[in-house]
XYZ file of C-alpha atoms in Angstrom:
468
model
C -97.703 40.623 -17.522
C -100.633 38.235 -17.294
C -103.391 38.705 -14.767
C -105.086 35.887 -12.929
C -108.771 35.197 -13.274
C -109.239 36.152 -9.632
C -107.579 39.567 -10.075
C -109.816 40.196 -13.086
C -112.807 39.182 -11.010
C -111.809 41.578 -8.190
C -111.225 44.384 -10.688
C -114.620 43.756 -12.272
C -116.203 43.679 -8.821
C -114.674 47.053 -7.868
C -115.673 48.600 -11.199
C -119.200 47.309 -10.681
C -119.300 48.863 -7.189
C -117.979 52.194 -8.484
C -120.425 52.334 -11.392
C -123.271 51.375 -9.080
C -122.388 54.263 -6.770
C -122.150 56.709 -9.690
C -125.524 55.483 -10.958
C -127.127 56.096 -7.563
C -125.442 59.484 -7.199
C -126.426 60.730 -10.666
C -129.543 58.995 -11.909
C -131.136 58.379 -8.539
C -130.496 61.986 -7.549
C -132.171 63.260 -10.697
C -135.103 60.846 -10.472
C -135.609 61.588 -6.780
C -135.596 65.329 -7.456
C -138.194 64.989 -10.234
C -140.352 62.802 -8.014
C -140.190 65.296 -5.130
C -140.967 68.247 -7.423
C -143.989 66.528 -8.926
C -145.226 65.373 -5.534
C -144.635 68.696 -3.769
C -146.066 70.806 -6.608
C -149.201 68.673 -6.582
C -149.500 69.075 -2.805
C -148.931 72.851 -2.976
C -151.366 73.251 -5.850
C -154.088 71.468 -3.877
C -153.404 73.772 -0.934
C -153.395 76.860 -3.180
C -156.710 75.768 -4.699
C -158.117 75.310 -1.195
C -157.035 78.832 -0.177
C -158.370 80.264 -3.449
C -161.736 78.646 -2.876
C -161.843 80.283 0.561
C -161.272 83.678 -0.996
C -163.772 82.978 -3.743
C -166.498 82.559 -1.116
C -166.447 86.309 -0.240
C -167.845 87.231 -3.622
C -171.619 87.335 -3.710
C -172.412 89.574 -6.560
C -170.199 92.502 -5.546
C -166.538 93.354 -5.803
C -164.779 93.288 -2.479
C -161.068 93.783 -1.812
C -159.003 90.581 -1.511
C -157.745 91.780 1.868
C -161.243 91.492 3.287
C -160.755 87.761 3.953
C -159.222 86.801 7.226
C -157.794 83.511 5.986
C -154.781 82.590 8.194
C -152.016 82.536 5.628
C -149.243 82.433 8.227
C -150.446 79.163 9.705
C -150.717 77.546 6.275
C -147.293 78.891 5.291
C -145.671 77.475 8.411
C -147.313 74.108 7.754
C -146.089 74.080 4.160
C -142.713 75.673 4.990
C -143.451 78.128 2.180
C -144.344 81.748 1.413
C -147.978 82.394 0.416
C -148.975 85.492 -1.533
C -152.315 86.841 -2.629
C -152.046 89.045 -5.713
C -154.642 90.835 -7.779
C -155.052 90.755 -11.511
C -152.509 93.566 -11.940
C -149.772 91.771 -10.087
C -149.999 93.714 -6.831
C -149.250 91.674 -3.716
C -152.217 92.359 -1.475
C -151.398 89.761 1.191
C -148.215 88.059 2.333
C -147.880 85.235 4.843
C -144.516 86.635 5.893
C -145.855 89.544 7.975
C -146.751 91.612 4.917
C -143.112 92.207 3.908
C -144.145 92.040 0.278
C -147.627 93.442 0.702
C -148.248 96.508 -1.474
C -145.523 95.696 -3.971
C -146.393 95.215 -7.598
C -144.776 92.521 -9.690
C -143.629 94.076 -12.910
C -144.348 92.198 -16.124
C -146.693 89.924 -14.163
C -148.251 87.425 -16.570
C -150.630 84.828 -15.063
C -150.350 82.811 -18.277
C -146.571 82.337 -17.903
C -147.090 78.916 -16.294
C -148.451 77.564 -19.554
C -149.488 73.921 -19.244
C -147.181 73.357 -16.255
C -148.760 73.326 -12.770
C -145.607 74.899 -11.384
C -142.568 76.970 -12.256
C -139.051 77.031 -10.819
C -136.880 80.148 -10.528
C -136.643 83.429 -8.605
C -140.173 84.422 -9.711
C -139.688 87.743 -11.456
C -136.577 88.462 -9.336
C -138.633 88.475 -6.160
C -136.269 86.009 -4.469
C -132.533 85.696 -4.277
C -132.794 81.935 -4.475
C -134.761 79.449 -6.531
C -138.286 78.590 -5.449
C -140.964 76.175 -6.610
C -144.059 78.271 -7.331
C -147.632 77.103 -7.862
C -150.540 79.362 -8.803
C -154.319 79.007 -8.289
C -156.877 81.579 -9.510
C -159.387 83.331 -7.182
C -162.708 83.475 -9.011
C -166.267 84.604 -8.258
C -169.251 85.664 -10.293
C -167.454 84.215 -13.333
C -164.654 86.705 -12.852
C -160.981 86.200 -11.858
C -160.107 88.618 -9.069
C -156.590 87.469 -8.290
C -154.274 84.552 -7.618
C -152.898 82.510 -4.741
C -149.158 81.928 -5.098
C -147.233 79.476 -2.926
C -143.436 79.607 -3.051
C -141.459 76.653 -1.687
C -137.652 77.149 -1.460
C -135.861 74.591 -3.622
C -133.365 74.182 -0.797
C -136.088 72.419 1.192
C -136.604 69.961 -1.679
C -132.858 69.484 -1.994
C -132.604 68.712 1.715
C -135.331 66.093 1.390
C -133.620 64.701 -1.684
C -130.297 64.440 0.156
C -132.011 62.654 3.011
C -133.443 60.075 0.636
C -130.111 59.718 -1.168
C -128.344 59.218 2.152
C -130.682 56.317 2.835
C -129.849 54.913 -0.609
C -126.117 55.381 0.012
C -126.293 53.630 3.367
C -128.355 50.818 1.837
C -125.830 50.486 -0.988
C -122.936 50.345 1.473
C -124.704 47.643 3.470
C -125.387 45.626 0.311
C -121.787 46.165 -0.814
C -120.515 44.988 2.569
C -122.699 41.883 2.322
C -121.349 41.264 -1.168
C -117.825 41.519 0.267
C -118.717 38.737 2.696
C -119.982 36.701 -0.249
C -116.717 37.486 -2.048
C -114.727 36.222 0.932
C -116.819 33.041 1.000
C -116.258 32.648 -2.743
C -112.524 33.144 -2.238
C -112.417 30.515 0.489
C -114.667 27.928 -1.152
C -113.854 28.389 -4.846
C -110.748 30.447 -5.593
C -108.329 29.053 -2.984
C -109.290 25.401 -3.707
C -109.051 26.128 -7.443
C -105.615 27.651 -6.895
C -104.501 24.534 -5.009
C -105.906 22.315 -7.747
C -104.072 24.361 -10.396
C -100.840 24.054 -8.426
C -101.406 20.309 -8.155
C -102.030 20.010 -11.893
C -98.765 21.855 -12.564
C -96.933 19.473 -10.240
C -98.415 16.481 -12.049
C -97.462 18.021 -15.400
C -93.855 18.245 -14.188
C -93.870 14.604 -13.128
C -94.380 14.993 -9.377
C -97.121 12.381 -9.001
C -96.649 12.160 -5.225
C -98.015 15.700 -4.756
C -101.219 15.781 -2.706
C -103.850 18.473 -3.270
C -105.010 19.562 0.186
C -108.671 20.446 -0.399
C -111.202 19.162 2.117
C -114.341 20.872 0.757
C -117.468 18.751 0.569
C -118.511 20.090 -2.827
C -117.540 19.878 -6.485
C -114.127 21.417 -5.728
C -113.451 18.802 -3.078
C -114.644 16.065 -5.404
C -112.383 17.370 -8.192
C -109.389 17.514 -5.838
C -110.095 13.996 -4.567
C -110.404 12.771 -8.157
C -107.077 14.361 -9.118
C -105.410 12.911 -6.014
C -106.777 9.494 -6.915
C -105.627 9.938 -10.509
C -102.116 10.908 -9.412
C -101.952 7.914 -7.079
C -103.031 5.592 -9.864
C -100.590 7.179 -12.317
C -97.845 6.885 -9.729
C -98.706 3.229 -9.248
C -98.749 2.797 -13.018
C -95.341 4.437 -13.262
C -93.997 2.136 -10.572
C -95.659 -0.780 -12.333
C -94.042 0.179 -15.633
C -90.647 0.405 -13.981
C -91.145 -3.001 -12.378
C -92.523 -4.348 -15.653
C -89.446 -3.245 -17.581
C -87.186 -4.581 -14.838
C -89.003 -7.925 -14.859
C -88.958 -8.203 -18.629
C -85.267 -7.340 -18.682
C -84.571 -9.907 -15.976
C -86.658 -12.657 -17.590
C -85.019 -12.061 -20.971
C -81.528 -11.643 -19.547
C -81.456 -14.947 -17.673
C -82.097 -17.278 -20.647
C -79.976 -15.098 -22.942
C -77.094 -15.286 -20.479
C -77.487 -19.068 -20.281
C -77.602 -19.416 -24.090
C -74.574 -17.140 -24.520
C -72.624 -19.020 -21.843
C -73.388 -22.471 -23.237
C -72.527 -21.487 -26.828
C -69.281 -19.782 -25.830
C -68.292 -22.863 -23.763
C -68.978 -25.097 -26.761
C -66.974 -22.847 -29.124
C -63.916 -22.453 -26.888
C -63.844 -26.155 -26.033
C -64.751 -25.813 -22.388
C -67.581 -28.261 -23.051
C -66.226 -31.417 -24.745
C -67.845 -32.639 -27.989
C -69.506 -35.598 -26.291
C -71.436 -33.118 -24.044
C -72.550 -30.842 -26.907
C -75.930 -32.554 -27.364
C -76.782 -32.161 -23.672
C -76.024 -28.440 -23.612
C -77.554 -27.728 -27.004
C -80.731 -29.295 -25.632
C -80.551 -26.793 -22.779
C -80.057 -23.961 -25.288
C -83.188 -25.090 -27.154
C -85.087 -25.190 -23.829
C -84.004 -21.620 -23.080
C -85.023 -20.438 -26.542
C -88.427 -22.080 -26.018
C -88.697 -20.166 -22.756
C -87.891 -16.920 -24.590
C -90.457 -17.771 -27.256
C -93.073 -18.502 -24.581
C -92.295 -15.206 -22.867
C -92.570 -13.309 -26.152
C -95.870 -14.984 -27.022
C -97.220 -14.099 -23.584
C -96.312 -10.435 -24.034
C -97.895 -10.400 -27.488
C -101.042 -11.975 -26.062
C -101.270 -9.322 -23.349
C -100.747 -6.598 -25.931
C -103.596 -8.060 -27.985
C -105.800 -8.207 -24.890
C -105.123 -4.535 -24.161
C -106.743 -3.564 -27.478
C -110.517 -3.474 -27.894
C -112.708 -5.526 -30.161
C -110.454 -8.597 -30.348
C -112.998 -11.155 -29.060
C -114.561 -13.583 -31.514
C -117.574 -14.815 -29.557
C -119.632 -17.888 -30.357
C -121.749 -20.509 -28.621
C -119.876 -23.640 -27.492
C -119.986 -26.400 -24.886
C -117.753 -25.459 -21.942
C -117.806 -29.079 -20.726
C -116.124 -30.230 -23.940
C -113.467 -27.470 -23.640
C -112.671 -28.554 -20.067
C -112.378 -32.232 -21.051
C -110.205 -31.545 -24.109
C -107.902 -29.179 -22.200
C -107.473 -31.605 -19.309
C -106.618 -34.358 -21.800
C -103.609 -32.405 -23.083
C -101.957 -32.780 -19.655
C -102.204 -36.577 -19.648
C -98.445 -37.175 -19.916
C -97.330 -34.766 -17.193
C -100.167 -35.863 -14.914
C -99.042 -39.450 -15.402
C -95.530 -38.522 -14.316
C -96.764 -36.970 -11.059
C -99.652 -39.410 -10.624
C -102.175 -36.531 -10.602
C -105.809 -37.245 -11.460
C -108.693 -34.989 -12.520
C -112.120 -34.970 -10.867
C -114.525 -33.377 -13.390
C -118.014 -32.429 -12.205
C -120.686 -30.918 -14.491
C -124.192 -29.869 -13.453
C -125.495 -30.881 -16.885
C -124.323 -33.029 -19.795
C -124.001 -30.048 -22.122
C -123.533 -26.481 -20.885
C -123.382 -23.911 -23.670
C -121.676 -20.563 -23.125
C -121.279 -17.464 -25.298
C -117.588 -16.499 -25.389
C -114.375 -16.582 -27.411
C -113.567 -20.292 -27.721
C -109.823 -19.874 -28.296
C -109.382 -17.421 -25.412
C -111.350 -19.602 -22.962
C -109.261 -22.610 -23.992
C -106.188 -20.534 -23.078
C -107.762 -19.622 -19.716
C -108.445 -23.293 -18.917
C -104.951 -24.282 -20.063
C -103.235 -21.680 -17.864
C -105.345 -22.512 -14.780
C -104.867 -26.288 -15.130
C -101.160 -25.822 -15.865
C -100.815 -23.765 -12.668
C -102.752 -26.338 -10.657
C -100.470 -29.146 -11.853
C -97.267 -27.161 -11.166
C -98.190 -26.474 -7.568
C -99.894 -29.774 -6.717
C -98.170 -32.529 -4.830
C -97.583 -35.966 -6.377
C -100.438 -38.427 -6.013
C -103.045 -35.665 -5.654
C -106.305 -34.708 -7.334
C -107.338 -31.560 -9.218
C -111.036 -30.771 -9.045
C -112.694 -29.033 -11.991
C -116.372 -28.103 -11.778
C -118.816 -26.324 -14.112
C -122.207 -25.372 -12.689
C -125.108 -23.223 -13.813
C -126.519 -20.413 -11.695
C -129.010 -17.865 -12.981
C -127.752 -16.700 -16.399
C -124.132 -17.678 -15.775
C -121.931 -20.749 -15.934
C -119.372 -20.854 -13.095
C -116.142 -22.786 -13.669
C -113.910 -23.816 -10.769
C -110.340 -25.206 -10.866
C -109.182 -26.407 -7.446
C -105.932 -28.060 -6.342
C -104.616 -29.341 -3.016
C -101.113 -27.977 -3.462
C -98.877 -25.470 -1.702
C -101.394 -22.613 -1.720
C -100.739 -18.886 -1.947
C -99.531 -16.722 0.968
C -102.190 -14.257 2.158
C -100.058 -11.199 1.370
C -99.519 -12.387 -2.207
C -103.119 -13.108 -3.256
C -103.726 -9.596 -4.625
C -100.386 -9.583 -6.471
C -100.740 -12.852 -8.390
C -102.581 -11.012 -11.196
C -99.620 -8.694 -11.803
C -97.456 -9.399 -14.807
C -94.246 -11.354 -14.040
C -95.200 -11.763 -10.392
C -94.193 -15.019 -8.697
C -94.599 -15.854 -5.029
C -91.575 -16.974 -3.056
C -93.177 -20.417 -2.647
C -93.707 -20.815 -6.393
C -90.210 -19.934 -7.549
C -88.851 -23.384 -6.824
C -91.859 -25.117 -8.405
C -92.202 -22.943 -11.531
C -88.718 -22.583 -12.963
C -89.949 -22.386 -16.578
C -92.898 -20.080 -15.960
C -92.981 -16.494 -17.182
C -95.272 -15.010 -14.541
C -97.728 -13.934 -17.264
C -100.253 -16.788 -17.115
C -102.627 -15.385 -14.500
C -102.329 -11.859 -15.914
C -103.467 -13.246 -19.279
C -106.306 -15.167 -17.601
C -107.629 -12.070 -15.841
C -107.415 -9.910 -18.967
C -109.385 -12.482 -20.984
C -112.117 -12.880 -18.361
C -112.472 -9.138 -17.854
C -112.624 -8.625 -21.622
C -115.723 -10.864 -21.538
C -117.233 -8.565 -18.891
C -116.930 -11.284 -16.247
C -114.963 -11.760 -13.009
C -112.451 -14.250 -11.671
C -111.781 -14.865 -7.956
C -109.260 -16.896 -6.027
C -109.579 -18.677 -2.703
C -106.367 -20.006 -1.253
C -104.887 -21.246 2.015
C -101.151 -21.696 2.335
C -100.318 -25.389 2.611
C -103.899 -26.478 1.806
C -104.567 -25.523 -1.804
C -105.976 -22.962 -4.219
C -109.264 -22.573 -6.089
C -109.888 -20.258 -9.045
C -113.529 -19.496 -9.937
C -114.678 -17.518 -12.978
C -117.988 -16.971 -14.749
C -119.145 -16.957 -18.365
C -122.492 -15.925 -19.845
C -124.846 -18.686 -20.958
C -125.315 -19.119 -24.701
C -127.981 -17.030 -26.399
C -130.624 -17.910 -29.038
C -130.550 -21.642 -28.385
């Protein structure tokens, strides 16, 4: 069974919280106890030294009993929450802050050097207590002689109580921090995990072909941007899928029509439906249909070439000459419809840097379109003008125009407007798609301005020639 990244994250989070608590309970407890022992032993030792110095003041050259001092041990013991003893060199307890309960007793095996280098010792102090105490010892000296010792015993239970109080503060602080981290976890879940889960679900839908699926993430962050990008991608892929379906349908239709005509004519000739004297007429139509198929095939091959990169063969040439030569190729058809050209150039020679053959094809397709959709006895206006570092070429007719709802679609492959279908019976619907691909391959743009019933103008740009 696989586990999600989020479940692993939650598990890691809980393990981290548990280990953090164990660390506080174990290491912090030990460190706090050592800190309290060192601090309290230092405080008790200073107090013991202070009491010892008070006793030392009674010695002025003569030995006097330790009990002769009236130092208030009970008050100091209450302040320190400890037991204070005064013992002589033999280990006899001569004074006790606890109402002399221990006074007069002798500590067997008493060894003042048992502390060693430590300022304190922990234990029951020669079995004098039934519980562990922290004991500090300070010598009582006078006339260069040690007369006894001040012992202060602090119950370890008091230190443990202080330690627990400090640990409780740490525990409460940890719980507060952990609660805050839970809030952060909830925010993370809402802003990162849930959107990521939706995005993952969307990606799975796209992988299974459901390109209409919409990822519902409205975050204004990277997750939202990623979701919006994927939604946009799916929309574009869906459009591309629809386009491919339409493309195949259009190709099938445009190939089927001439093939059906060719098949029908040839079968009619073979079975005698068409008499021998009509064979030439219908064979001419068969040739026309085959030319249409050839033109359609060449158009598809051209578009396939344009889809690949690095096909342009750029050079410097005079765009004015290309326009004149291309217009001249339509002399016969223009004569039949009594259409004239109005050529306008901003300079005698205007050099551009582009692929000569491809630009000739662009001019041919645009002029061919203008002638098809122009009325008899009309004029086609072609203009080339310089602006900044570009040469702008315009092809304008006064024909039937393009409906407003069709302007964006004219660049699609095989698309024909309803108005153009009667005028362009031999067209393939690939001309403008080829034009746009060529211009965009040059890194330039082409625009169209059209009014239905008034005319259409195509305008595209080319870079001026370099190193002239």
